[in-house]
Amino acid sequence: MHGLSTIPRLPEAAQTPIGAEVYRGLTARPKTLSPWLFYDQEGSRLFEAITELPEYYLTRTERAIFAQNADGIIAAASDRELTVIELGAGTATKTGLLLEAAVRAQQTVDYLAIDVSHSALAEAKQRIETQIPGVRVASRVGDYTEGIEEIHAAGKSRLVLYIGSSIGNFEPSDAVQVLREVRRRLSPGDNLLLGADRVKDRDVLLNAYDDQAGVTAAFNMNVLTRINRELCANFNPRLFRHRARWNDDHSRIEMHLESLIAQHVVIPSLELEVKFARGETIHTENSYKFNDRDVAWMVERAGFAITTSWTDERQWFGVHLATAV
Ligand code: AVI
């Protein structure tokens, strides 16, 4: 027999993005799943609901910082005309405050929204164009940095928005890599506006990721339902529970799904049987919390320098303007 034919081949489903990730994550020790798996249609709806929860202060606090400082942020970003580009724009609900300030400063502004969700971009475009005359909206479905280089902005300065503390869902080294990718597509003097959640009281953080109404729990559990649907697995979500933990050594909130009993889960499309001990968890998300020094370290390694930072009264959230050097 030919030697090569004995190499075990992974089933076809393990070669799709979701199949590959679930195979990798559930055969790893400890078990992990990447947070991008949260965002199917139901997960995106649940995330929108999270942003309105009383305990989830992040969205509301960042919006308040923009409401108070939008003119200052736009003025600090450039003395030339600005073109605004938003990475992971989603429905761009907070961005309007910055775009209104840009219109006040320069009458018209070009705005490019980049996101993986076509429907979110369509909603953003429709809302911004009707509510803020003067903004010319372009959108691009794609990964976060795709399309930046297409904005040549001759004679103009680019302002890239990466807000909402999305940067906190990456491992620190990956976060630097993401920012490097952004920097690579910019010219010296262009700017990045980075929203990053700050380190704070442990209970405030834990409540934000384990709310009374159970919306965050449903968001986390939805991963199992998605794997059942898309990979024909037989997870029983009732046999798992949502856990949020503060990891002080790494300055991050962790989300896990904890198995309530010893059990086996079968994923036939991956030809995989996954064993869980009672109390064993799948680590589904990290949400890093930063102090100003962490943010400066991260952006400097990516080729930016912080020029101005803004925060709220309680100093719970940071908005940082960083210039490409
Ligand atoms: C998208 N990201 C910034 C959210 C966060 O706070 O880390 C995702 C989230 N996870 C649980 N609640 C919200």
Short mmCIF file of C-alpha atoms and ligand atoms in Angstrom, two decimals:
data_model
loop_
_atom_site.label_atom_id
_atom_site.label_comp_id
_atom_site.label_asym_id
_atom_site.label_seq_id
_atom_site.Cartn_x
_atom_site.Cartn_y
_atom_site.Cartn_z
CA MET A 1 0.00 0.00 0.00
CA HIS A 2 1.17 3.53 -0.73
CA GLY A 3 2.47 5.25 2.40
CA LEU A 4 0.46 8.43 1.91
CA SER A 5 -2.91 6.62 2.01
CA THR A 6 -2.40 5.78 5.72
CA ILE A 7 -2.36 9.44 6.81
CA PRO A 8 -5.70 9.96 8.59
CA ARG A 9 -7.86 12.56 6.86
CA LEU A 10 -10.16 14.91 8.71
CA PRO A 11 -13.83 14.77 7.72
CA GLU A 12 -14.98 17.40 5.22
CA ALA A 13 -16.91 19.42 7.82
CA ALA A 14 -13.65 19.95 9.73
CA GLN A 15 -12.42 21.97 6.77
CA THR A 16 -15.12 24.63 7.01
CA PRO A 17 -14.22 27.60 9.29
CA ILE A 18 -16.71 26.56 12.00
CA GLY A 19 -15.83 22.85 11.73
CA ALA A 20 -12.10 23.54 11.93
CA GLU A 21 -12.52 25.82 14.94
CA VAL A 22 -14.79 23.42 16.84
CA TYR A 23 -12.49 20.47 16.07
CA ARG A 24 -9.42 22.41 17.21
CA GLY A 25 -11.07 23.89 20.28
CA LEU A 26 -12.80 20.80 21.64
CA THR A 27 -9.77 18.54 21.18
CA ALA A 28 -7.52 21.10 22.93
CA ARG A 29 -6.69 20.96 26.67
CA PRO A 30 -8.19 23.02 28.23
CA LYS A 31 -11.15 23.19 25.85
CA THR A 32 -11.66 26.54 24.14
CA LEU A 33 -13.84 28.06 21.42
CA SER A 34 -13.15 31.30 19.63
CA PRO A 35 -15.52 34.23 20.37
CA TRP A 36 -16.33 34.78 16.69
CA LEU A 37 -18.60 31.73 17.02
CA PHE A 38 -21.00 33.86 19.12
CA TYR A 39 -22.09 35.98 16.19
CA ASP A 40 -24.66 34.04 14.19
CA GLN A 41 -28.00 35.81 13.70
CA GLU A 42 -29.28 35.00 17.18
CA GLY A 43 -25.91 35.80 18.79
CA SER A 44 -25.78 39.20 17.08
CA ARG A 45 -29.31 39.92 18.32
CA LEU A 46 -28.32 38.90 21.86
CA PHE A 47 -25.20 41.08 21.72
CA GLU A 48 -27.34 44.11 20.77
CA ALA A 49 -29.53 43.28 23.78
CA ILE A 50 -26.43 43.08 26.02
CA THR A 51 -25.42 46.63 25.06
CA GLU A 52 -28.72 47.87 26.57
CA LEU A 53 -28.48 45.98 29.87
CA PRO A 54 -28.18 48.07 33.05
CA GLU A 55 -25.08 46.09 34.11
CA TYR A 56 -23.29 46.39 30.74
CA TYR A 57 -21.87 49.89 31.17
CA LEU A 58 -19.39 49.76 28.26
CA THR A 59 -21.56 50.92 25.34
CA ARG A 60 -23.39 53.60 27.31
CA THR A 61 -20.17 54.95 28.86
CA GLU A 62 -18.29 55.16 25.58
CA ARG A 63 -21.31 56.89 24.02
CA ALA A 64 -21.31 59.44 26.88
CA ILE A 65 -17.60 60.15 26.27
CA PHE A 66 -18.37 60.80 22.58
CA ALA A 67 -21.40 62.97 23.47
CA GLN A 68 -19.22 65.15 25.70
CA ASN A 69 -16.08 65.28 23.60
CA ALA A 70 -16.95 64.72 19.94
CA ASP A 71 -15.88 68.19 18.78
CA GLY A 72 -12.61 67.92 20.74
CA ILE A 73 -11.91 64.45 19.34
CA ILE A 74 -12.44 65.60 15.75
CA ALA A 75 -10.34 68.74 16.32
CA ALA A 76 -7.51 66.70 17.86
CA ALA A 77 -7.59 64.17 15.01
CA SER A 78 -6.42 66.59 12.35
CA ASP A 79 -6.01 70.14 11.19
CA ARG A 80 -6.77 68.86 7.68
CA GLU A 81 -10.07 67.55 6.33
CA LEU A 82 -10.87 64.10 7.69
CA THR A 83 -12.08 60.87 6.12
CA VAL A 84 -13.52 58.50 8.73
CA ILE A 85 -13.16 54.69 8.50
CA GLU A 86 -14.74 52.38 11.07
CA LEU A 87 -13.55 48.82 11.68
CA GLY A 88 -16.24 46.37 12.83
CA ALA A 89 -18.79 49.15 12.43
CA GLY A 90 -21.87 46.97 13.06
CA THR A 91 -24.92 49.22 13.07
CA ALA A 92 -22.66 52.20 13.96
CA THR A 93 -25.00 53.59 16.62
CA LYS A 94 -22.33 55.59 18.53
CA THR A 95 -20.49 56.78 15.44
CA GLY A 96 -23.15 59.34 14.56
CA LEU A 97 -21.93 61.58 17.39
CA LEU A 98 -18.45 61.74 15.84
CA LEU A 99 -19.77 62.15 12.30
CA GLU A 100 -22.00 65.04 13.38
CA ALA A 101 -18.94 66.74 14.88
CA ALA A 102 -16.99 66.15 11.65
CA VAL A 103 -19.83 67.73 9.65
CA ARG A 104 -19.82 70.72 12.01
CA ALA A 105 -16.07 71.09 11.41
CA GLN A 106 -15.92 70.53 7.65
CA GLN A 107 -19.51 70.51 6.22
CA THR A 108 -19.16 67.16 4.48
CA VAL A 109 -17.37 63.96 5.44
CA ASP A 110 -16.66 60.63 3.76
CA TYR A 111 -17.34 57.66 6.03
CA LEU A 112 -16.36 54.06 5.21
CA ALA A 113 -17.98 51.40 7.42
CA ILE A 114 -16.34 47.95 7.38
CA ASP A 115 -18.04 44.92 8.92
CA VAL A 116 -18.62 41.23 8.30
CA SER A 117 -22.40 41.70 8.49
CA HIS A 118 -24.08 42.94 5.35
CA SER A 119 -27.40 43.61 7.09
CA ALA A 120 -25.77 45.65 9.89
CA LEU A 121 -23.97 47.80 7.29
CA ALA A 122 -27.18 48.38 5.32
CA GLU A 123 -28.92 49.54 8.50
CA ALA A 124 -26.00 51.86 9.39
CA LYS A 125 -25.89 53.41 5.93
CA GLN A 126 -29.63 54.03 5.81
CA ARG A 127 -29.74 55.59 9.28
CA ILE A 128 -26.67 57.80 8.94
CA GLU A 129 -27.57 59.11 5.49
CA THR A 130 -31.07 60.09 6.59
CA GLN A 131 -30.09 61.49 10.00
CA ILE A 132 -26.83 63.30 9.17
CA PRO A 133 -26.89 65.12 5.84
CA GLY A 134 -23.34 65.87 4.82
CA VAL A 135 -22.05 62.34 5.49
CA ARG A 136 -21.27 60.29 2.38
CA VAL A 137 -21.45 56.66 3.50
CA ALA A 138 -19.59 53.83 1.77
CA SER A 139 -19.62 50.32 3.18
CA ARG A 140 -17.52 47.23 2.74
CA VAL A 141 -18.34 43.70 3.85
CA GLY A 142 -15.13 42.18 5.06
CA ASP A 143 -12.56 41.59 7.68
CA TYR A 144 -11.67 44.56 9.87
CA THR A 145 -8.76 46.01 7.91
CA GLU A 146 -10.01 45.26 4.40
CA GLY A 147 -10.61 48.38 2.37
CA ILE A 148 -8.58 50.87 4.42
CA GLU A 149 -5.93 51.13 1.71
CA GLU A 150 -8.59 51.97 -0.87
CA ILE A 151 -9.20 55.26 0.88
CA HIS A 152 -6.42 57.32 -0.61
CA ALA A 153 -7.87 60.49 0.86
CA ALA A 154 -5.64 62.74 -1.26
CA GLY A 155 -4.79 65.79 0.81
CA LYS A 156 -7.01 64.49 3.58
CA SER A 157 -6.21 62.80 6.82
CA ARG A 158 -7.63 59.39 7.75
CA LEU A 159 -9.24 58.71 11.10
CA VAL A 160 -9.74 54.99 11.78
CA LEU A 161 -12.28 54.15 14.50
CA TYR A 162 -11.83 50.92 16.42
CA ILE A 163 -14.25 51.44 19.27
CA GLY A 164 -16.42 49.39 21.66
CA SER A 165 -13.41 47.68 23.32
CA SER A 166 -13.41 45.07 20.55
CA ILE A 167 -9.62 45.13 20.86
CA GLY A 168 -10.10 43.54 24.32
CA ASN A 169 -11.34 40.28 22.79
CA PHE A 170 -7.89 39.54 21.33
CA GLU A 171 -4.89 38.07 23.13
CA PRO A 172 -2.43 40.94 23.73
CA SER A 173 0.01 39.76 21.04
CA ASP A 174 -2.84 39.37 18.52
CA ALA A 175 -4.17 42.81 19.46
CA VAL A 176 -0.78 44.30 18.59
CA GLN A 177 -0.84 42.39 15.32
CA VAL A 178 -4.31 43.73 14.45
CA LEU A 179 -3.17 47.30 15.14
CA ARG A 180 -0.01 46.71 13.06
CA GLU A 181 -2.23 45.66 10.15
CA VAL A 182 -4.13 48.93 10.53
CA ARG A 183 -0.88 50.94 10.79
CA ARG A 184 0.53 49.28 7.66
CA ARG A 185 -2.37 50.70 5.66
CA LEU A 186 -2.03 54.26 7.00
CA SER A 187 0.41 57.12 6.42
CA PRO A 188 2.33 58.99 9.12
CA GLY A 189 0.01 61.58 10.66
CA ASP A 190 -3.18 59.55 10.10
CA ASN A 191 -4.98 58.67 13.32
CA LEU A 192 -6.58 55.78 15.17
CA LEU A 193 -9.35 56.27 17.74
CA LEU A 194 -9.33 53.28 20.07
CA GLY A 195 -12.04 52.52 22.66
CA ALA A 196 -10.73 50.30 25.47
CA ASP A 197 -12.50 49.24 28.66
CA ARG A 198 -10.60 50.09 31.87
CA VAL A 199 -9.70 47.94 34.88
CA LYS A 200 -12.18 48.57 37.69
CA ASP A 201 -13.96 47.06 40.68
CA ARG A 202 -14.24 43.29 40.28
CA ASP A 203 -17.97 43.11 41.06
CA VAL A 204 -18.81 45.80 38.51
CA LEU A 205 -16.93 43.76 35.91
CA LEU A 206 -18.45 40.43 36.90
CA ASN A 207 -22.02 41.82 36.87
CA ALA A 208 -21.44 43.26 33.39
CA TYR A 209 -20.70 39.72 32.15
CA ASP A 210 -23.24 37.86 34.30
CA ASP A 211 -26.37 39.98 34.25
CA GLN A 212 -29.53 39.40 36.31
CA ALA A 213 -31.75 38.87 33.27
CA GLY A 214 -29.48 36.11 31.94
CA VAL A 215 -28.92 37.70 28.52
CA THR A 216 -25.14 37.18 28.64
CA ALA A 217 -25.72 33.59 29.73
CA ALA A 218 -27.99 33.07 26.70
CA PHE A 219 -25.36 34.72 24.45
CA ASN A 220 -22.71 32.30 25.73
CA MET A 221 -24.98 29.21 25.57
CA ASN A 222 -26.02 30.09 22.01
CA VAL A 223 -22.63 28.77 20.86
CA LEU A 224 -23.77 25.23 21.76
CA THR A 225 -27.05 25.66 19.87
CA ARG A 226 -25.12 26.94 16.87
CA ILE A 227 -22.78 23.94 16.92
CA ASN A 228 -25.81 21.60 17.20
CA ARG A 229 -27.45 23.27 14.21
CA GLU A 230 -24.43 23.69 11.94
CA LEU A 231 -22.46 20.57 12.83
CA CYS A 232 -25.28 18.20 13.90
CA ALA A 233 -23.88 17.91 17.44
CA ASN A 234 -25.98 16.79 20.40
CA PHE A 235 -25.04 19.32 23.12
CA ASN A 236 -27.81 19.58 25.72
CA PRO A 237 -27.53 23.26 26.78
CA ARG A 238 -29.38 22.41 30.03
CA LEU A 239 -26.37 20.36 31.08
CA PHE A 240 -24.05 23.39 30.90
CA ARG A 241 -24.03 26.71 32.70
CA HIS A 242 -22.61 30.14 31.98
CA ARG A 243 -19.66 31.26 34.11
CA ALA A 244 -17.93 34.64 34.19
CA ARG A 245 -14.59 34.90 36.03
CA TRP A 246 -12.18 37.74 36.70
CA ASN A 247 -8.57 36.70 36.02
CA ASP A 248 -6.48 39.23 37.89
CA ASP A 249 -3.12 37.93 36.61
CA HIS A 250 -4.16 38.59 33.02
CA SER A 251 -6.47 41.54 33.73
CA ARG A 252 -9.38 39.96 31.91
CA ILE A 253 -12.93 38.72 32.28
CA GLU A 254 -13.23 35.15 31.09
CA MET A 255 -16.43 33.52 29.93
CA HIS A 256 -16.77 29.75 30.20
CA LEU A 257 -19.42 27.08 29.67
CA GLU A 258 -19.28 24.64 32.56
CA SER A 259 -20.43 21.04 32.25
CA LEU A 260 -22.86 20.26 35.11
CA ILE A 261 -22.25 16.49 34.90
CA ALA A 262 -19.75 14.01 33.44
CA GLN A 263 -20.99 13.52 29.88
CA HIS A 264 -20.14 12.68 26.27
CA VAL A 265 -21.15 14.89 23.38
CA VAL A 266 -21.18 13.54 19.83
CA ILE A 267 -20.42 15.65 16.75
CA PRO A 268 -21.00 13.19 13.89
CA SER A 269 -20.06 15.61 11.09
CA LEU A 270 -16.58 15.91 12.68
CA GLU A 271 -16.48 12.20 13.62
CA LEU A 272 -15.80 13.43 17.12
CA GLU A 273 -16.90 12.34 20.57
CA VAL A 274 -16.07 14.90 23.26
CA LYS A 275 -15.82 13.83 26.90
CA PHE A 276 -16.54 16.29 29.69
CA ALA A 277 -15.77 15.79 33.37
CA ARG A 278 -18.23 17.32 35.84
CA GLY A 279 -17.17 20.96 36.34
CA GLU A 280 -14.95 21.01 33.25
CA THR A 281 -15.34 24.15 31.15
CA ILE A 282 -15.09 25.37 27.57
CA HIS A 283 -13.36 28.76 27.63
CA THR A 284 -15.33 30.87 25.14
CA GLU A 285 -14.10 34.45 25.53
CA ASN A 286 -11.55 36.78 27.08
CA SER A 287 -12.38 40.43 27.52
CA TYR A 288 -9.21 42.27 28.52
CA LYS A 289 -9.44 45.38 30.70
CA PHE A 290 -6.74 48.01 30.32
CA ASN A 291 -5.07 50.81 32.21
CA ASP A 292 -3.54 53.71 30.26
CA ARG A 293 -0.07 52.14 30.39
CA ASP A 294 -1.34 48.92 28.75
CA VAL A 295 -2.95 50.91 25.94
CA ALA A 296 0.20 52.97 25.35
CA TRP A 297 2.32 49.79 25.26
CA MET A 298 -0.02 48.14 22.76
CA VAL A 299 -0.33 51.06 20.32
CA GLU A 300 3.37 51.94 20.48
CA ARG A 301 4.34 48.41 19.52
CA ALA A 302 2.07 48.79 16.50
CA GLY A 303 3.66 52.07 15.32
CA PHE A 304 1.34 54.66 16.88
CA ALA A 305 1.79 57.21 19.66
CA ILE A 306 -1.06 58.29 21.96
CA THR A 307 -1.75 62.00 21.61
CA THR A 308 -4.89 62.46 23.74
CA SER A 309 -7.08 60.24 25.93
CA TRP A 310 -10.59 60.84 27.22
CA THR A 311 -12.50 59.09 29.97
CA ASP A 312 -15.80 59.39 31.85
CA GLU A 313 -16.42 60.70 35.40
CA ARG A 314 -15.99 57.26 36.97
CA GLN A 315 -12.96 56.53 34.76
CA TRP A 316 -14.56 53.27 33.63
CA PHE A 317 -13.82 53.50 29.90
CA GLY A 318 -10.99 55.00 27.85
CA VAL A 319 -11.06 56.58 24.39
CA HIS A 320 -7.56 57.11 22.99
CA LEU A 321 -6.37 59.03 19.97
CA ALA A 322 -3.16 57.59 18.55
CA THR A 323 -1.18 59.07 15.66
CA ALA A 324 0.63 56.91 13.13
CA VAL A 325 4.35 57.64 13.51
C1 AVI B 1 -17.69 42.70 21.60
N1 AVI B 1 -17.02 42.74 22.90
C2 AVI B 1 -16.32 44.02 23.10
C3 AVI B 1 -17.88 42.37 24.03
C4 AVI B 1 -17.08 42.45 25.36
O1 AVI B 1 -17.53 43.15 26.26
O2 AVI B 1 -16.01 41.84 25.44
C5 AVI B 1 -18.46 40.98 23.87
C6 AVI B 1 -19.27 40.53 25.06
N2 AVI B 1 -19.12 39.40 25.70
C7 AVI B 1 -19.97 39.33 26.69
N3 AVI B 1 -20.66 40.45 26.75
C8 AVI B 1 -20.26 41.21 25.71
#
